[in-house]
Amino acid sequence: MSDFRPVQVRVPVLSVRHMDSYHAITVVAPSIAERFRSGQFVAVAVGGEHSSMLLRRVFSIHDVKPDFGGTVEFVFSERGNGTEWLAERRARDLLDVVGPLGRPFPLPRDPVNCALVGEEQGAAALFPLANTLRRRGCRVDFALGGATADRVLGTAQARRLGETVSVATGDGSAGTRGGVLDLVSRLIETSRTEVVYASAPVPVLRSVAAVAEKYDIPAQVRVEEAMACGTGVCMGCVVPVVGEDGITRMARACVDGPVFRAERLRFGDVGTIPFDALGAPGWKSAVEDTAVREAG
């Protein structure tokens, strides 16, 4: 039986490259590569052994290959001291990596038409998913967006994997001027989409979910909440999710996600603890609430 539990490993950097306006680091990590499923991520220690930067940085896994027993590539932007340190790594440097982490994308049983919607760095998680879907005989169509042309991640790669690739940029420097959401309705209609997968900031996911609901299509969304630990300990990445029983619970994006069924996420309440969430101040179970009303 396969062991899918994450591992902590100290692994060598194979390569560091620029990818549009992002950085991509490939590490030789067979134990992570063999466990990986599309949508998962890694948590990387930064700053070296004597660093004061105690928190790991979390990155989507962009590619996994069998080379050297198993390699893993993750993509990131420079946003602060931790990622600046990572961008300065070179081949043969060692990195402390934990992974793969998180809940992967659920996959369809049968070949279906899939729309993959990603904005900027969030799109990184969609490329291994596209490979997996194609191996299952699914049609894959991409809708990618970014503020500028160089912020649209992986257009050339998407053209190799997808039947079609639609691009939108905020400044009109590539594709359609506007947001990636402007592409989704047209994509769903022209490609006869049966499932939507999206990985982007929450406001974009919320809009994608609304479009999918309009067309009565299931959608799986991958949130990009900031994660301090990546392992469910710190509770810093909770989002409100409605369970099968209709009760809202605060789910940890790192271990209960980052992939959720779109209709379960309460997008409008992300960043808050709704008053009716289980355990919130003043929360009462339906049984207690009924008893109170009857007593009143």
XYZ file of C-alpha atoms in Angstrom:
296
model
C 0.000 0.000 0.000
C 1.380 3.428 -0.984
C 2.392 5.822 1.772
C 1.090 9.321 1.008
C 2.153 10.903 4.296
C 4.379 13.978 3.906
C 8.064 13.735 4.658
C 10.696 16.210 5.779
C 13.842 15.922 3.697
C 17.040 17.846 3.117
C 17.462 17.861 -0.634
C 19.835 19.340 -3.248
C 18.785 22.062 -5.650
C 18.977 20.810 -9.226
C 18.248 24.102 -10.986
C 17.014 27.653 -10.486
C 15.417 29.406 -13.438
C 13.321 32.386 -14.355
C 9.805 31.592 -15.495
C 8.140 34.709 -16.850
C 8.435 37.121 -13.886
C 8.690 34.275 -11.371
C 11.420 31.995 -10.050
C 11.268 28.213 -10.338
C 13.432 25.922 -8.209
C 13.757 22.213 -8.934
C 14.962 19.950 -6.138
C 15.877 16.265 -6.218
C 13.322 14.801 -3.830
C 12.237 11.257 -4.767
C 10.264 10.697 -1.560
C 8.133 13.787 -2.218
C 7.787 13.121 -5.948
C 6.486 9.592 -5.426
C 3.839 10.788 -2.947
C 2.732 13.854 -4.906
C -0.784 14.298 -6.228
C -1.980 17.321 -8.222
C -2.834 20.369 -6.126
C -0.468 19.656 -3.261
C 2.309 21.960 -2.059
C 5.615 22.046 -0.188
C 6.809 24.043 2.821
C 10.429 25.190 2.530
C 12.726 26.422 5.316
C 14.448 29.681 4.369
C 17.515 31.584 5.500
C 19.814 28.665 6.298
C 20.557 26.809 9.535
C 21.177 29.917 11.647
C 18.401 32.075 10.235
C 16.003 34.037 12.416
C 13.280 33.357 9.842
C 11.616 30.517 11.704
C 8.531 30.092 9.553
C 8.663 28.043 6.394
C 7.413 29.386 3.084
C 4.670 27.490 1.264
C 4.720 26.988 -2.518
C 2.588 25.176 -5.077
C 4.214 22.220 -6.769
C 4.416 23.105 -10.448
C 6.052 20.009 -11.898
C 7.169 16.526 -10.912
C 9.484 14.403 -13.057
C 11.115 10.965 -12.694
C 14.609 12.378 -13.368
C 17.286 11.479 -10.771
C 14.765 9.262 -8.988
C 12.207 12.048 -8.678
C 12.380 15.839 -8.945
C 9.946 18.495 -7.709
C 9.677 22.051 -9.021
C 7.985 24.900 -7.176
C 7.336 28.472 -8.343
C 7.479 31.702 -6.373
C 7.679 35.485 -6.540
C 10.148 37.523 -4.511
C 8.102 38.929 -1.653
C 10.325 39.602 1.322
C 13.530 38.276 2.819
C 12.603 34.589 2.678
C 11.874 34.418 -1.016
C 14.792 36.729 -1.803
C 17.051 34.215 -0.059
C 15.487 31.384 -2.070
C 15.989 33.247 -5.342
C 19.730 33.374 -4.578
C 20.051 29.571 -4.261
C 22.159 27.746 -6.805
C 22.558 24.151 -8.017
C 23.799 21.757 -5.291
C 22.667 24.030 -2.439
C 20.604 22.111 0.103
C 17.025 22.949 1.071
C 14.943 21.637 3.960
C 11.566 20.735 2.455
C 8.366 19.230 3.885
C 5.852 17.731 1.493
C 3.752 16.934 -0.259
C 1.153 18.733 1.853
C -2.554 19.402 1.497
C -5.584 17.836 -0.100
C -5.199 17.253 -3.842
C -7.671 17.954 -6.622
C -10.366 15.254 -6.879
C -10.275 13.619 -10.300
C -13.193 12.595 -12.526
C -13.825 8.882 -13.002
C -14.532 9.230 -16.711
C -13.073 11.393 -19.492
C -14.771 14.798 -19.298
C -14.157 18.317 -20.580
C -12.261 20.332 -17.977
C -11.670 24.081 -17.764
C -8.554 25.040 -15.793
C -8.677 28.629 -14.568
C -5.618 30.253 -13.004
C -4.406 33.715 -12.203
C -0.745 34.663 -11.860
C 1.251 32.400 -9.514
C -1.878 30.458 -8.573
C -1.841 28.808 -11.993
C 1.267 26.799 -11.041
C -0.831 24.049 -9.451
C -2.854 23.539 -12.633
C -0.085 22.152 -14.837
C 0.458 18.796 -13.105
C -3.340 18.559 -12.916
C -3.553 19.053 -16.680
C -1.065 16.231 -17.209
C -3.080 13.924 -14.978
C -6.391 14.807 -16.632
C -4.986 14.240 -20.105
C -3.701 10.804 -19.085
C -7.300 10.031 -18.086
C -8.541 11.037 -21.514
C -10.020 14.375 -20.435
C -10.119 17.453 -22.632
C -8.274 20.359 -21.005
C -8.828 24.040 -21.782
C -6.937 26.810 -20.005
C -7.968 30.316 -18.988
C -4.982 32.211 -17.577
C -4.745 35.748 -16.281
C -2.388 38.297 -14.800
C -1.853 41.999 -14.346
C 0.649 42.080 -17.211
C 1.885 39.636 -19.851
C 4.900 38.577 -17.790
C 2.649 37.841 -14.793
C 0.656 35.240 -16.745
C 2.301 32.005 -15.684
C 3.085 29.247 -18.162
C 1.291 30.281 -21.342
C 3.635 28.271 -23.566
C 3.294 25.203 -21.360
C -0.483 25.549 -21.391
C -0.445 25.560 -25.188
C 1.349 22.207 -25.128
C -1.118 20.675 -22.687
C -4.465 22.266 -23.521
C -6.847 22.084 -26.447
C -7.201 25.858 -26.163
C -5.563 28.616 -24.105
C -7.301 31.918 -23.388
C -5.341 34.763 -21.790
C -6.453 37.984 -20.123
C -4.263 40.750 -18.729
C -5.184 43.815 -16.769
C -3.203 46.157 -19.009
C -4.024 44.393 -22.277
C -0.352 43.490 -22.924
C -1.395 39.912 -23.797
C -4.699 38.398 -24.774
C -7.911 40.117 -23.766
C -7.769 43.253 -21.640
C -9.429 42.487 -18.300
C -9.531 39.702 -15.745
C -9.428 35.957 -16.203
C -13.047 35.802 -15.151
C -13.979 37.567 -18.380
C -12.869 34.419 -20.201
C -14.655 31.775 -18.179
C -18.226 31.999 -19.463
C -17.088 31.928 -23.083
C -14.741 29.025 -22.349
C -17.479 27.003 -20.690
C -19.776 27.491 -23.666
C -17.264 26.909 -26.441
C -15.546 23.888 -24.911
C -18.677 22.343 -23.400
C -16.983 22.278 -20.020
C -18.205 19.667 -17.547
C -15.855 20.415 -14.632
C -14.085 23.613 -13.595
C -10.808 23.638 -11.667
C -9.544 26.987 -10.437
C -6.487 28.200 -8.529
C -6.361 31.927 -7.855
C -6.947 34.600 -5.196
C -10.242 34.280 -3.318
C -12.110 37.096 -5.140
C -11.408 35.390 -8.465
C -12.405 31.989 -7.092
C -15.634 33.447 -5.798
C -16.534 34.764 -9.231
C -15.502 31.529 -10.960
C -17.699 29.592 -8.531
C -20.637 31.867 -9.355
C -20.179 31.294 -13.078
C -19.914 27.531 -12.612
C -23.099 27.570 -10.526
C -24.865 29.556 -13.246
C -24.024 26.814 -15.751
C -24.730 24.066 -13.171
C -21.178 22.750 -13.440
C -19.197 21.369 -10.484
C -16.156 23.435 -9.544
C -13.123 22.609 -7.440
C -11.267 25.662 -6.161
C -7.776 25.872 -4.689
C -7.370 28.729 -2.226
C -4.146 30.686 -1.742
C -4.466 31.572 1.928
C -1.256 32.599 3.690
C 0.046 29.604 5.634
C 2.443 29.994 8.523
C 3.078 26.317 9.283
C 1.466 24.403 6.413
C 0.735 21.443 8.680
C -2.471 22.425 10.500
C -0.852 23.411 13.798
C -1.086 27.196 13.828
C -4.703 27.564 12.568
C -3.626 30.667 10.688
C -5.235 29.744 7.368
C -8.787 28.832 8.403
C -11.686 29.432 6.012
C -15.435 28.910 6.630
C -16.723 25.777 4.924
C -20.257 24.355 4.990
C -20.324 20.637 5.761
C -22.655 17.944 4.433
C -24.762 18.497 7.552
C -25.278 22.172 6.703
C -23.114 23.370 9.592
C -20.289 25.827 8.922
C -16.911 24.873 10.313
C -13.592 26.688 10.191
C -11.424 24.477 7.969
C -7.663 24.749 7.740
C -6.674 25.505 4.157
C -3.387 23.652 4.597
C -4.680 20.244 5.707
C -8.449 20.334 5.004
C -7.684 22.075 1.677
C -6.253 23.890 -0.167
C -8.781 22.350 -2.589
C -12.463 22.684 -1.711
C -15.743 22.140 -3.493
C -16.711 25.628 -4.601
C -20.275 25.461 -3.315
C -19.008 24.605 0.179
C -16.795 27.650 0.650
C -18.413 30.760 2.136
C -16.411 33.163 0.012
C -18.026 36.279 1.435
C -16.930 35.310 4.944
C -13.310 34.327 4.207
C -11.115 36.236 6.639
C -13.794 36.197 9.339
C -15.366 33.710 11.748
C -19.082 33.780 10.886
C -21.410 34.029 13.886
C -23.059 30.741 12.899
C -19.815 28.763 12.515
C -19.388 25.822 14.849
C -17.619 27.017 17.976
C -18.037 30.731 17.229
C -19.025 32.943 20.189
C -22.774 32.588 20.691
C -23.044 29.556 18.407
C -25.853 27.133 19.291
C -26.612 23.778 17.741
C -29.897 23.426 15.855
C -31.256 21.294 18.712
C -30.346 23.913 21.318
C -31.701 26.705 19.157
C -35.022 24.901 18.711
C -35.246 24.243 22.464
C -34.604 27.926 23.203
C -37.291 29.045 20.750
C -39.808 26.550 22.144
C -39.039 27.598 25.714
C -39.434 31.222 24.725
